[in-house]
Structure formats: C-alpha cells, structure tokens
Amino acid sequence: MITARDAGLVACRSCASVWPQDQATCGRCGARLQSRDTGSLQRVWAWWAAGVICYIPANATPMLITRTLVTKQDNTIVGGAVEIAKHGDVLIALVVLVASVMIPVGKFLAIAYLALTLRRGTVQSAHGRQVLYEVVDFIGRWSMIDVFVVAILSALVQLSVVASIRPGPAALTFALSVIFTMLSAQSFDSRLIWDEAQLDGPDTPLPDLDTEPAAPRPDQPQGETS
Amino acid sequence: MQQPTLQDAPGPTRDSDGAELIACPSCDAIYRVQVPPKGGKAVCARCKTVLIRPRRKAGLRIIALTLAITILVTAAVFFPFLEIHAAGMGNRTSLLDIATSFRSGILVLVSVSTVSMIVLIPLLRTALLLYVLVPVVFDRPPARHAREAFRLSQVIKPWAMTEIFAIGCAVALVKISDLARLDFGPAFWMFCLLVVIVVVNDAYMCTWSVWKSLEDRA
Ligand SMILES: [Zn+2]
Ligand SMILES: [Zn+2]
C-alpha cells in the first residue's frame, strides 16, 4: 500500500483520479488539487469556534413561544424536553435531548479530538478515527431537524386566539451553530489522520483495487448483464 | 511503483504498464483500477471507503428517480400537506408556508436557509443531475459545462435536506398532539415517498462511474 503523496502524485478528492504532483487542477473534473489541505486545520477551528459560540445563546434563549387561551410559554431546547417528559412522553423527551444536546456537544468534542490528535498523536487507530469522522460528518445535518420542527409548528399552529406558536431567537442561533459545525467537519482533511501510519516504501508495486461481487440474489441468474 | 509515467496526453497519471489509477479520497492510498461487476463494489483496503459501486442500469434509474423527486418537491411546495384542528378552528399548510414561517426581523434568515435546504437546493441538485446524466445515458456527448455541473451537485449534496425535513414533520406532530388534532393531507404521503426515493437514488449514484463516462465521452 502506498499513498499518492509518497508516489510523488496528487489525488483528486472530488473524482478520485491521480495526477502529477505539480498539477493545479484536476483534468477529469476540474477541482483544485492539493496533496494535503494545508489550511484545513485553521478552517476547522474557525468554524468550530463559531459553532460553539452560537450554541450557547441557542440554549439560553427560547426556541419556541407558545400562546394558548390561558398561557404564554417560552421554551428553551432543554426546557421543551423537560416539558415533554412531564407530560409522560419520556421516550420523546429523550429523543429531543439526544438530537439537540448530546449530538451537538458530541460533535464539538469529536471534532476537537480529531484535530488535536493530529498534532499530539493518540493510541486510537487511524481507522477508528476515520470512522468517528464519518459518523460526525454524517450526523451533522440531522441536527437541523429542530429548526425544521420549529418552522413546521410556527406555520401550522396559527389558530388566532386559541393557540399560536412563534419561533424564538434560539431558532436562528441553533441553525447557525449546526451550519458552522457542518462546515467545520467538511473542512477537515481526513487524509491527515492517516499520514503518520507506517506504509510501504515508494518502490513497492501498486496493489490492485479489491473488488467484491454483488451479493447473490436467488431470483436472478448469475452472470446476467444489461 | 517504479516510475509514474508522465504522458504527453493530458489524461490522469497511469501506472508504468498503463493501468489506470484510483486514489482513495479519505486516506490517499492509490490502487490500480479494477472495476467490480455490476452490483458489486470496490473498497479501499486501508480505510474501507467504498470507491466504485456500479449498478445495473444505474443511469436510467437515477434519471427516473431524479425526475420523480423534482415533481414531488414541486408539488409539496404548493399543496397543503399538514392540517390541524382545535376548538373548531383549522389551519393547513404547504411547504412554502413552512419555509417562510420565520417572518419577524432577523429570524427571516432562518426562513431563507429553510427554503434553501428543503426546496431550492434539492431542486437545483435534481436539475444539475438531469443536465449531466441525460446526455451520458442516451449516448450523446456530455452537455456544456457538465463537469462543473456535476461537481456543484456533489458539493451541495449535504445541504439538500428533504429527508431530514420529513422526519421533522413526524416530530412536530408528536409535539402538538395535546394542543390540536392533526391530519395529513395527501401530499404528506407523497412526501414520505419522496424520502424513500431520495435515499434509493443516492444508493444508485456511483460518482466514479459518472466521472469516468463524462471523461470517456468528452
Ligand atoms: Zn477530479
Ligand atoms: Zn482509503
């Protein structure tokens, strides 16, 4: 196994093709070529800080303002979950807490961990950190669900005096926090995780790509092509 | 590898015997390309990232599914698909109402990003994919700027959040169940279908194969 950089080449992260090291743009897809994204960590930390800063007011100010005939209620994210739990829906309350507190906080910690261990090293394997990165990258978008719920409720619950729901300022700061955290994760160049790993020297022959055949399906004869 | 051949032709670098190379975008390992059989996949031996995953009739299927997504999103924009009733009063709402529900002051920014994430970006992405894939699938030369279009469609992919929005609908229903009675309009079920199609469509898409065919036909 050998990396494109060790072979004196540069890989395109957008289309996976391989080019001479001094080439600036990919000839197949037109993307900018960079053997390692040198500005990656600065951008990761900048977006990360922006995300954390927005996450604080997102928790301190109300997300939903509910008015009914008799009550007016400002709910923060955690307050809303507690409210749901008091109604007896403990499971739903847990889902809300996981989605709006555990996942964002977990993402902040995970990104910080991945960025810090690049410099300091770690006992955790590169593969373990790659998996962690993929999980963070995948799960980031799902935090937007809270903002969408607020949008749905504010549009739907407009029953004049009987009940109405309005979004609070936390809707904006929470949305920004999610967007900034997504940008932070996207800025991370995962190839940096693998760089310390010991590899074969640059003179080893290149391996063939491993291929796996399709899982056999009983309803289809093997070898059929289209 | 002995000497990476720097050919005169402006193609990608090949191995010394002319074999095509592929690099893993996640860990930078390089391999000689072996295209797996249809339905199979090629995986990076170092980090297990799936690099090539060709599917039978993928092009036609993606085009059909992408068309379906375009129609469904457009329909959900205008047709009301959620409805509530409480104390004799009712309200129904379409995707457009929801996306523009943050009306006061600075919260308009949230409206703008919601509209983008659940309507504009998904529709832009389907338009780009159709523009790129239709000529390729019907054996025509690629459309002008097809490379830029396909690259843009890949960049905006994480920001198209239709499936997340659909789960959001379900959560919203639970949240107001003690406040009001809630009905689904027919478009709500259309929307559930949309989520399934989005997920299946992404499973069919092998970016390496698309880039390869764009290059081969150029
Ligand atoms: Zn490229
Ligand atoms: Zn890899």
CSV table of C-alpha atoms and ligand atoms in Angstrom, one decimal:
chain,number,residue,atom,x,y,z
A,1,MET,CA,0.0,0.0,0.0
A,2,ILE,CA,1.3,3.4,-0.9
A,3,THR,CA,-0.2,6.9,-0.9
A,4,ALA,CA,-0.4,9.3,-3.8
A,5,ARG,CA,1.8,11.7,-2.0
A,6,ASP,CA,4.6,9.1,-1.3
A,7,ALA,CA,4.4,8.2,-5.0
A,8,GLY,CA,5.0,11.8,-6.0
A,9,LEU,CA,1.5,12.3,-7.2
A,10,VAL,CA,-1.6,14.2,-6.1
A,11,ALA,CA,-5.1,12.7,-5.8
A,12,CYS,CA,-8.3,14.5,-6.7
A,13,ARG,CA,-10.7,14.3,-3.7
A,14,SER,CA,-13.7,15.0,-5.9
A,15,CYS,CA,-13.3,12.3,-8.6
A,16,ALA,CA,-10.5,10.0,-7.2
A,17,SER,CA,-8.2,10.4,-10.2
A,18,VAL,CA,-4.4,10.7,-9.9
A,19,TRP,CA,-2.2,13.5,-11.3
A,20,PRO,CA,1.5,14.6,-11.3
A,21,GLN,CA,2.3,16.4,-8.1
A,22,ASP,CA,2.7,19.9,-9.7
A,23,GLN,CA,-0.6,19.9,-11.4
A,24,ALA,CA,-3.0,22.5,-10.0
A,25,THR,CA,-6.4,21.5,-11.3
A,26,CYS,CA,-7.9,18.0,-12.0
A,27,GLY,CA,-8.1,17.2,-15.7
A,28,ARG,CA,-11.1,15.0,-15.2
A,29,CYS,CA,-13.4,17.0,-13.0
A,30,GLY,CA,-11.8,20.5,-12.8
A,31,ALA,CA,-11.4,20.5,-9.0
A,32,ARG,CA,-8.5,22.2,-7.3
A,33,LEU,CA,-5.7,19.7,-6.5
A,34,GLN,CA,-4.0,19.7,-3.1
A,35,SER,CA,-1.8,16.9,-1.9
A,36,ARG,CA,-2.8,17.9,1.7
A,37,ASP,CA,-5.2,20.7,2.5
A,38,THR,CA,-2.7,22.9,4.4
A,39,GLY,CA,-5.3,25.4,5.6
A,40,SER,CA,-7.6,22.6,6.7
A,41,LEU,CA,-7.0,22.8,10.5
A,42,GLN,CA,-7.3,26.6,10.7
A,43,ARG,CA,-10.7,26.4,8.9
A,44,VAL,CA,-11.8,23.5,11.1
A,45,TRP,CA,-11.0,25.5,14.3
A,46,ALA,CA,-12.5,28.7,13.0
A,47,TRP,CA,-15.9,27.1,12.1
A,48,TRP,CA,-15.7,25.1,15.3
A,49,ALA,CA,-15.4,28.2,17.4
A,50,ALA,CA,-18.2,29.9,15.5
A,51,GLY,CA,-20.4,26.8,16.1
A,52,VAL,CA,-19.7,26.7,19.8
A,53,ILE,CA,-20.3,30.5,20.2
A,54,CYS,CA,-23.7,30.2,18.5
A,55,TYR,CA,-24.6,27.1,20.5
A,56,ILE,CA,-24.5,29.0,23.9
A,57,PRO,CA,-27.3,31.5,23.1
A,58,ALA,CA,-29.1,28.7,21.3
A,59,ASN,CA,-29.6,27.0,24.7
A,60,ALA,CA,-30.1,30.2,26.8
A,61,THR,CA,-32.9,31.8,24.8
A,62,PRO,CA,-36.3,30.4,23.9
A,63,MET,CA,-36.7,28.3,20.8
A,64,LEU,CA,-40.5,28.2,20.8
A,65,ILE,CA,-43.0,30.7,22.1
A,66,THR,CA,-46.4,29.0,22.6
A,67,ARG,CA,-49.6,31.0,23.3
A,68,THR,CA,-52.9,29.4,24.2
A,69,LEU,CA,-56.1,31.0,25.5
A,70,VAL,CA,-54.8,30.9,29.1
A,71,THR,CA,-51.0,30.6,28.9
A,72,LYS,CA,-47.9,32.0,27.3
A,73,GLN,CA,-44.9,29.8,27.4
A,74,ASP,CA,-41.3,30.4,26.4
A,75,ASN,CA,-39.4,27.1,25.9
A,76,THR,CA,-35.7,26.7,25.6
A,77,ILE,CA,-34.4,23.5,24.0
A,78,VAL,CA,-33.8,21.7,27.3
A,79,GLY,CA,-36.9,23.3,28.8
A,80,GLY,CA,-39.0,21.9,26.0
A,81,ALA,CA,-37.7,18.4,26.5
A,82,VAL,CA,-38.4,18.6,30.3
A,83,GLU,CA,-42.0,19.8,29.4
A,84,ILE,CA,-42.5,16.8,27.2
A,85,ALA,CA,-41.1,14.4,29.9
A,86,LYS,CA,-43.6,15.9,32.4
A,87,HIS,CA,-46.4,15.0,30.1
A,88,GLY,CA,-45.2,11.4,30.4
A,89,ASP,CA,-43.6,11.1,27.0
A,90,VAL,CA,-40.2,10.2,28.4
A,91,LEU,CA,-39.1,8.5,25.3
A,92,ILE,CA,-39.8,11.5,23.0
A,93,ALA,CA,-38.1,13.8,25.6
A,94,LEU,CA,-35.0,11.6,25.3
A,95,VAL,CA,-35.1,11.7,21.5
A,96,VAL,CA,-35.2,15.5,21.7
A,97,LEU,CA,-32.4,15.7,24.2
A,98,VAL,CA,-30.2,13.3,22.2
A,99,ALA,CA,-30.8,15.3,19.0
A,100,SER,CA,-30.4,18.8,20.3
A,101,VAL,CA,-27.9,18.4,23.2
A,102,MET,CA,-26.0,15.2,23.0
A,103,ILE,CA,-25.3,15.2,19.2
A,104,PRO,CA,-24.2,18.9,19.0
A,105,VAL,CA,-22.0,18.6,22.1
A,106,GLY,CA,-20.7,15.2,20.9
A,107,LYS,CA,-19.8,16.7,17.6
A,108,PHE,CA,-17.9,19.6,19.2
A,109,LEU,CA,-15.9,17.1,21.3
A,110,ALA,CA,-15.3,14.7,18.4
A,111,ILE,CA,-14.0,17.4,16.0
A,112,ALA,CA,-11.8,18.9,18.7
A,113,TYR,CA,-10.5,15.4,19.5
A,114,LEU,CA,-9.8,14.6,15.8
A,115,ALA,CA,-8.0,18.0,15.3
A,116,LEU,CA,-5.9,17.8,18.5
A,117,THR,CA,-4.8,14.2,18.0
A,118,LEU,CA,-3.4,15.1,14.5
A,119,ARG,CA,-0.6,17.0,16.3
A,120,ARG,CA,-0.3,15.1,19.6
A,121,GLY,CA,-0.8,11.5,18.4
A,122,THR,CA,-3.1,9.0,20.0
A,123,VAL,CA,-3.4,5.4,20.9
A,124,GLN,CA,-6.6,5.1,18.9
A,125,SER,CA,-6.1,3.6,15.5
A,126,ALA,CA,-6.4,5.7,12.3
A,127,HIS,CA,-9.3,3.5,11.2
A,128,GLY,CA,-11.1,4.2,14.5
A,129,ARG,CA,-10.7,8.0,14.0
A,130,GLN,CA,-11.8,7.7,10.3
A,131,VAL,CA,-15.0,6.0,11.5
A,132,LEU,CA,-15.5,8.7,14.1
A,133,TYR,CA,-15.0,11.4,11.4
A,134,GLU,CA,-17.5,9.7,9.1
A,135,VAL,CA,-20.1,9.5,11.9
A,136,VAL,CA,-19.6,13.2,12.7
A,137,ASP,CA,-19.9,14.1,9.0
A,138,PHE,CA,-23.0,12.0,8.5
A,139,ILE,CA,-24.8,13.0,11.7
A,140,GLY,CA,-24.2,16.8,11.4
A,141,ARG,CA,-27.1,17.6,9.0
A,142,TRP,CA,-29.6,15.8,11.2
A,143,SER,CA,-29.4,18.4,13.9
A,144,MET,CA,-31.3,20.7,11.5
A,145,ILE,CA,-34.4,18.7,12.5
A,146,ASP,CA,-35.0,21.0,15.4
A,147,VAL,CA,-35.1,24.1,13.3
A,148,PHE,CA,-37.4,22.4,10.8
A,149,VAL,CA,-39.8,21.4,13.7
A,150,VAL,CA,-39.9,25.0,14.8
A,151,ALA,CA,-40.7,26.1,11.3
A,152,ILE,CA,-43.4,23.5,10.9
A,153,LEU,CA,-45.0,24.4,14.2
A,154,SER,CA,-44.9,28.1,13.6
A,155,ALA,CA,-46.5,27.7,10.2
A,156,LEU,CA,-49.1,25.2,11.3
A,157,VAL,CA,-50.2,26.4,14.7
A,158,GLN,CA,-51.8,29.7,13.9
A,159,LEU,CA,-55.3,29.3,15.3
A,160,SER,CA,-55.9,33.0,16.1
A,161,VAL,CA,-56.5,33.3,19.9
A,162,VAL,CA,-56.9,29.6,20.6
A,163,ALA,CA,-53.2,28.7,20.1
A,164,SER,CA,-50.3,30.1,18.3
A,165,ILE,CA,-46.6,29.2,18.1
A,166,ARG,CA,-43.9,31.6,17.2
A,167,PRO,CA,-40.2,30.9,16.8
A,168,GLY,CA,-37.8,32.4,19.4
A,169,PRO,CA,-34.3,33.8,18.8
A,170,ALA,CA,-32.7,30.4,19.6
A,171,ALA,CA,-34.0,29.1,16.2
A,172,LEU,CA,-31.5,31.3,14.4
A,173,THR,CA,-28.5,30.7,16.7
A,174,PHE,CA,-29.2,27.0,16.7
A,175,ALA,CA,-29.4,26.9,12.9
A,176,LEU,CA,-26.2,28.8,12.6
A,177,SER,CA,-24.5,26.5,15.1
A,178,VAL,CA,-25.5,23.5,13.0
A,179,ILE,CA,-24.3,25.1,9.8
A,180,PHE,CA,-21.0,26.2,11.2
A,181,THR,CA,-20.4,22.7,12.7
A,182,MET,CA,-21.1,21.1,9.3
A,183,LEU,CA,-18.6,23.5,7.7
A,184,SER,CA,-16.1,22.6,10.4
A,185,ALA,CA,-16.4,18.9,9.7
A,186,GLN,CA,-16.3,19.4,5.9
A,187,SER,CA,-13.1,21.5,6.3
A,188,PHE,CA,-11.3,18.6,7.9
A,189,ASP,CA,-8.9,16.8,5.5
A,190,SER,CA,-9.3,13.1,6.7
A,191,ARG,CA,-6.1,12.2,4.8
A,192,LEU,CA,-4.2,13.9,7.7
A,193,ILE,CA,-5.5,11.2,10.0
A,194,TRP,CA,-3.6,8.5,8.0
A,195,ASP,CA,-0.4,10.3,7.5
A,196,GLU,CA,1.6,9.0,10.5
A,197,ALA,CA,0.7,5.4,9.7
A,198,GLN,CA,3.7,3.3,8.5
A,199,LEU,CA,3.4,2.4,4.9
A,200,ASP,CA,5.4,0.5,2.3
A,201,GLY,CA,8.3,2.4,0.6
A,202,PRO,CA,7.7,4.3,-2.6
A,203,ASP,CA,9.2,1.4,-4.7
A,204,THR,CA,6.5,-1.2,-3.9
A,205,PRO,CA,4.3,-2.2,-6.8
A,206,LEU,CA,0.8,-0.7,-6.7
A,207,PRO,CA,-1.8,-3.1,-5.4
A,208,ASP,CA,-4.9,-3.8,-7.4
A,209,LEU,CA,-8.2,-2.4,-6.1
A,210,ASP,CA,-10.1,-5.0,-4.1
A,211,THR,CA,-13.5,-5.8,-5.6
A,212,GLU,CA,-16.4,-7.6,-4.1
A,213,PRO,CA,-19.0,-9.2,-6.4
A,214,ALA,CA,-22.7,-8.5,-6.0
A,215,ALA,CA,-24.5,-10.3,-3.2
A,216,PRO,CA,-26.1,-13.3,-4.9
A,217,ARG,CA,-29.8,-12.9,-5.4
A,218,PRO,CA,-31.9,-16.1,-5.8
A,219,ASP,CA,-34.3,-14.6,-8.3
A,220,GLN,CA,-31.6,-13.6,-10.7
A,221,PRO,CA,-29.4,-16.0,-12.6
A,222,GLN,CA,-25.7,-15.2,-12.2
A,223,GLY,CA,-23.8,-13.6,-14.9
A,224,GLU,CA,-26.7,-11.7,-16.4
A,225,THR,CA,-25.7,-8.3,-17.7
A,226,SER,CA,-27.6,-5.4,-19.1
B,1,MET,CA,5.7,1.5,-8.4
B,2,GLN,CA,8.8,2.2,-10.5
B,3,GLN,CA,8.2,5.5,-12.3
B,4,PRO,CA,4.8,7.1,-12.5
B,5,THR,CA,4.6,7.8,-16.3
B,6,LEU,CA,4.0,11.4,-17.1
B,7,GLN,CA,2.4,11.0,-20.5
B,8,ASP,CA,2.1,13.6,-23.2
B,9,ALA,CA,-1.6,13.2,-23.3
B,10,PRO,CA,-3.4,15.3,-20.7
B,11,GLY,CA,-5.0,12.3,-19.1
B,12,PRO,CA,-4.6,11.2,-15.5
B,13,THR,CA,-1.3,9.6,-14.4
B,14,ARG,CA,-1.1,5.8,-15.1
B,15,ASP,CA,1.0,3.0,-13.7
B,16,SER,CA,4.2,2.1,-15.5
B,17,ASP,CA,2.3,-0.6,-17.5
B,18,GLY,CA,-0.5,1.8,-18.4
B,19,ALA,CA,-3.0,0.6,-15.8
B,20,GLU,CA,-5.4,3.3,-14.7
B,21,LEU,CA,-5.0,4.6,-11.1
B,22,ILE,CA,-7.6,5.5,-8.4
B,23,ALA,CA,-6.9,7.3,-5.2
B,24,CYS,CA,-8.9,7.0,-2.0
B,25,PRO,CA,-10.3,10.5,-1.2
B,26,SER,CA,-10.3,9.6,2.5
B,27,CYS,CA,-6.8,8.3,3.1
B,28,ASP,CA,-4.9,9.0,-0.1
B,29,ALA,CA,-4.0,5.3,-0.8
B,30,ILE,CA,-3.6,4.6,-4.6
B,31,TYR,CA,-4.6,1.4,-6.4
B,32,ARG,CA,-4.7,0.1,-9.9
B,33,VAL,CA,-8.3,0.4,-11.0
B,34,GLN,CA,-10.3,-2.9,-11.0
B,35,VAL,CA,-13.9,-2.3,-11.9
B,36,PRO,CA,-16.2,-4.6,-9.9
B,37,PRO,CA,-19.0,-6.4,-11.6
B,38,LYS,CA,-22.4,-4.7,-11.6
B,39,GLY,CA,-23.9,-4.8,-8.2
B,40,GLY,CA,-20.5,-5.3,-6.5
B,41,LYS,CA,-18.2,-2.8,-5.0
B,42,ALA,CA,-14.6,-1.8,-4.8
B,43,VAL,CA,-13.3,-0.9,-1.4
B,44,CYS,CA,-10.2,0.9,-0.1
B,45,ALA,CA,-8.1,-1.8,1.6
B,46,ARG,CA,-6.7,0.8,4.1
B,47,CYS,CA,-9.8,2.7,5.3
B,48,LYS,CA,-12.7,0.7,3.9
B,49,THR,CA,-14.2,3.6,2.0
B,50,VAL,CA,-16.3,2.4,-1.0
B,51,LEU,CA,-14.6,3.7,-4.1
B,52,ILE,CA,-16.5,2.2,-7.0
B,53,ARG,CA,-20.0,0.8,-6.9
B,54,PRO,CA,-21.6,0.2,-10.3
B,55,ARG,CA,-25.2,-0.7,-10.5
B,56,ARG,CA,-27.2,-2.3,-13.3
B,57,LYS,CA,-29.0,0.3,-15.4
B,58,ALA,CA,-27.9,2.9,-12.9
B,59,GLY,CA,-28.1,5.9,-15.3
B,60,LEU,CA,-31.7,5.3,-16.4
B,61,ARG,CA,-32.8,4.6,-12.8
B,62,ILE,CA,-31.2,7.7,-11.5
B,63,ILE,CA,-32.8,9.8,-14.2
B,64,ALA,CA,-36.3,8.3,-13.4
B,65,LEU,CA,-35.9,8.8,-9.7
B,66,THR,CA,-34.5,12.3,-10.1
B,67,LEU,CA,-37.5,13.3,-12.2
B,68,ALA,CA,-39.8,11.9,-9.6
B,69,ILE,CA,-38.0,13.9,-6.9
B,70,THR,CA,-38.4,17.1,-9.0
B,71,ILE,CA,-42.1,16.5,-9.4
B,72,LEU,CA,-42.7,15.6,-5.8
B,73,VAL,CA,-40.8,18.6,-4.3
B,74,THR,CA,-42.5,21.0,-6.7
B,75,ALA,CA,-45.9,19.5,-5.7
B,76,ALA,CA,-45.2,19.7,-2.0
B,77,VAL,CA,-44.3,23.4,-2.3
B,78,PHE,CA,-47.8,24.4,-3.4
B,79,PHE,CA,-50.2,21.7,-2.0
B,80,PRO,CA,-51.0,21.9,1.7
B,81,PHE,CA,-49.9,18.7,3.3
B,82,LEU,CA,-50.4,19.2,7.0
B,83,GLU,CA,-53.6,20.2,8.6
B,84,ILE,CA,-54.6,20.8,12.3
B,85,HIS,CA,-57.9,21.4,14.1
B,86,ALA,CA,-58.6,22.7,17.5
B,87,ALA,CA,-61.7,24.3,19.1
B,88,GLY,CA,-63.5,24.4,15.8
B,89,MET,CA,-60.7,26.2,14.1
B,90,GLY,CA,-58.3,24.8,11.5
B,91,ASN,CA,-55.2,25.6,9.6
B,92,ARG,CA,-53.5,23.8,6.7
B,93,THR,CA,-50.0,24.4,5.4
B,94,SER,CA,-47.8,23.7,2.5
B,95,LEU,CA,-44.1,23.5,2.2
B,96,LEU,CA,-43.9,27.1,1.1
B,97,ASP,CA,-45.8,28.3,4.3
B,98,ILE,CA,-43.5,26.3,6.5
B,99,ALA,CA,-40.3,27.5,4.8
B,100,THR,CA,-41.4,31.2,5.2
B,101,SER,CA,-42.7,30.9,8.7
B,102,PHE,CA,-40.0,32.9,10.3
B,103,ARG,CA,-41.3,36.3,9.4
B,104,SER,CA,-40.1,38.6,12.2
B,105,GLY,CA,-36.8,40.6,12.0
B,106,ILE,CA,-33.6,38.7,12.0
B,107,LEU,CA,-35.4,35.3,12.0
B,108,VAL,CA,-36.0,35.9,8.3
B,109,LEU,CA,-32.5,34.5,7.9
B,110,VAL,CA,-33.8,31.1,9.2
B,111,SER,CA,-36.6,31.3,6.6
B,112,VAL,CA,-34.0,31.8,3.8
B,113,SER,CA,-31.9,28.9,4.9
B,114,THR,CA,-35.0,26.7,5.4
B,115,VAL,CA,-36.3,27.5,1.9
B,116,SER,CA,-32.9,26.7,0.5
B,117,MET,CA,-32.4,23.5,2.3
B,118,ILE,CA,-35.8,21.9,1.7
B,119,VAL,CA,-36.8,23.4,-1.7
B,120,LEU,CA,-34.1,25.3,-3.6
B,121,ILE,CA,-31.0,23.2,-3.1
B,122,PRO,CA,-32.9,19.8,-3.7
B,123,LEU,CA,-34.4,21.2,-6.9
B,124,LEU,CA,-31.1,22.7,-8.1
B,125,ARG,CA,-29.5,19.3,-7.4
B,126,THR,CA,-32.0,17.4,-9.4
B,127,ALA,CA,-31.7,19.9,-12.3
B,128,LEU,CA,-27.9,19.5,-12.3
B,129,LEU,CA,-28.1,15.7,-12.2
B,130,LEU,CA,-30.6,15.6,-15.1
B,131,TYR,CA,-28.4,18.0,-17.1
B,132,VAL,CA,-25.3,15.9,-16.6
B,133,LEU,CA,-26.8,12.4,-16.8
B,134,VAL,CA,-29.4,12.6,-19.6
B,135,PRO,CA,-26.8,13.1,-22.4
B,136,VAL,CA,-24.5,10.4,-20.9
B,137,VAL,CA,-27.2,7.8,-20.6
B,138,PHE,CA,-28.5,8.4,-24.1
B,139,ASP,CA,-25.0,8.0,-25.6
B,140,ARG,CA,-24.6,11.7,-26.5
B,141,PRO,CA,-21.6,13.8,-25.9
B,142,PRO,CA,-21.7,15.5,-22.4
B,143,ALA,CA,-23.6,18.8,-22.1
B,144,ARG,CA,-21.6,22.0,-22.0
B,145,HIS,CA,-20.0,22.6,-18.5
B,146,ALA,CA,-21.2,19.1,-17.5
B,147,ARG,CA,-18.1,18.7,-15.2
B,148,GLU,CA,-18.8,21.9,-13.4
B,149,ALA,CA,-22.5,21.0,-13.0
B,150,PHE,CA,-21.7,17.6,-11.6
B,151,ARG,CA,-19.1,18.9,-9.3
B,152,LEU,CA,-21.5,21.5,-8.0
B,153,SER,CA,-24.2,18.8,-7.5
B,154,GLN,CA,-21.7,16.9,-5.3
B,155,VAL,CA,-20.8,20.0,-3.3
B,156,ILE,CA,-24.4,20.9,-2.4
B,157,LYS,CA,-25.4,17.4,-1.6
B,158,PRO,CA,-25.1,17.7,2.2
B,159,TRP,CA,-27.2,20.8,2.1
B,160,ALA,CA,-30.2,19.2,0.5
B,161,MET,CA,-32.2,18.1,3.5
B,162,THR,CA,-35.6,16.9,2.3
B,163,GLU,CA,-35.4,13.6,4.2
B,164,ILE,CA,-34.5,15.4,7.4
B,165,PHE,CA,-37.4,17.7,7.0
B,166,ALA,CA,-39.8,14.7,6.6
B,167,ILE,CA,-38.6,13.3,10.0
B,168,GLY,CA,-39.1,16.8,11.3
B,169,CYS,CA,-42.8,16.6,10.3
B,170,ALA,CA,-43.2,13.5,12.4
B,171,VAL,CA,-41.6,15.1,15.4
B,172,ALA,CA,-43.8,18.2,15.1
B,173,LEU,CA,-46.9,16.0,15.1
B,174,VAL,CA,-45.9,14.4,18.4
B,175,LYS,CA,-45.1,17.8,19.9
B,176,ILE,CA,-48.5,19.3,19.4
B,177,SER,CA,-50.6,16.2,19.8
B,178,ASP,CA,-52.1,17.5,23.1
B,179,LEU,CA,-52.7,21.0,21.7
B,180,ALA,CA,-54.6,20.2,18.5
B,181,ARG,CA,-55.8,17.4,16.3
B,182,LEU,CA,-53.7,16.9,13.2
B,183,ASP,CA,-54.5,15.5,9.8
B,184,PHE,CA,-52.2,14.5,6.9
B,185,GLY,CA,-53.1,15.8,3.5
B,186,PRO,CA,-52.4,13.5,0.5
B,187,ALA,CA,-49.2,15.4,-0.1
B,188,PHE,CA,-47.8,14.3,3.2
B,189,TRP,CA,-47.7,10.7,1.9
B,190,MET,CA,-46.2,12.0,-1.3
B,191,PHE,CA,-43.6,13.4,0.9
B,192,CYS,CA,-42.9,10.1,2.6
B,193,LEU,CA,-42.5,8.6,-0.8
B,194,LEU,CA,-40.1,11.4,-1.7
B,195,VAL,CA,-37.8,10.5,1.3
B,196,VAL,CA,-37.6,6.8,0.1
B,197,ILE,CA,-36.8,7.9,-3.4
B,198,VAL,CA,-34.0,10.3,-2.2
B,199,VAL,CA,-32.3,7.5,-0.2
B,200,VAL,CA,-32.6,4.9,-3.1
B,201,ASN,CA,-31.3,7.5,-5.6
B,202,ASP,CA,-28.2,8.2,-3.6
B,203,ALA,CA,-27.5,4.4,-3.3
B,204,TYR,CA,-27.5,4.1,-7.1
B,205,MET,CA,-25.1,7.0,-7.7
B,206,CYS,CA,-21.5,5.9,-8.2
B,207,THR,CA,-19.6,9.2,-8.7
B,208,TRP,CA,-16.5,7.4,-10.1
B,209,SER,CA,-18.5,5.9,-12.9
B,210,VAL,CA,-20.2,9.2,-13.7
B,211,TRP,CA,-16.8,11.0,-13.9
B,212,LYS,CA,-15.4,8.1,-16.0
B,213,SER,CA,-18.2,8.2,-18.5
B,214,LEU,CA,-18.0,12.0,-18.7
B,215,GLU,CA,-14.3,11.8,-19.5
B,216,ASP,CA,-14.8,8.9,-22.0
B,217,ARG,CA,-17.4,10.7,-24.0
B,218,ALA,CA,-15.9,14.1,-24.0
C,1,ZN,ZN,-11.0,15.4,-10.1
C,2,ZN,ZN,-8.9,4.8,1.9
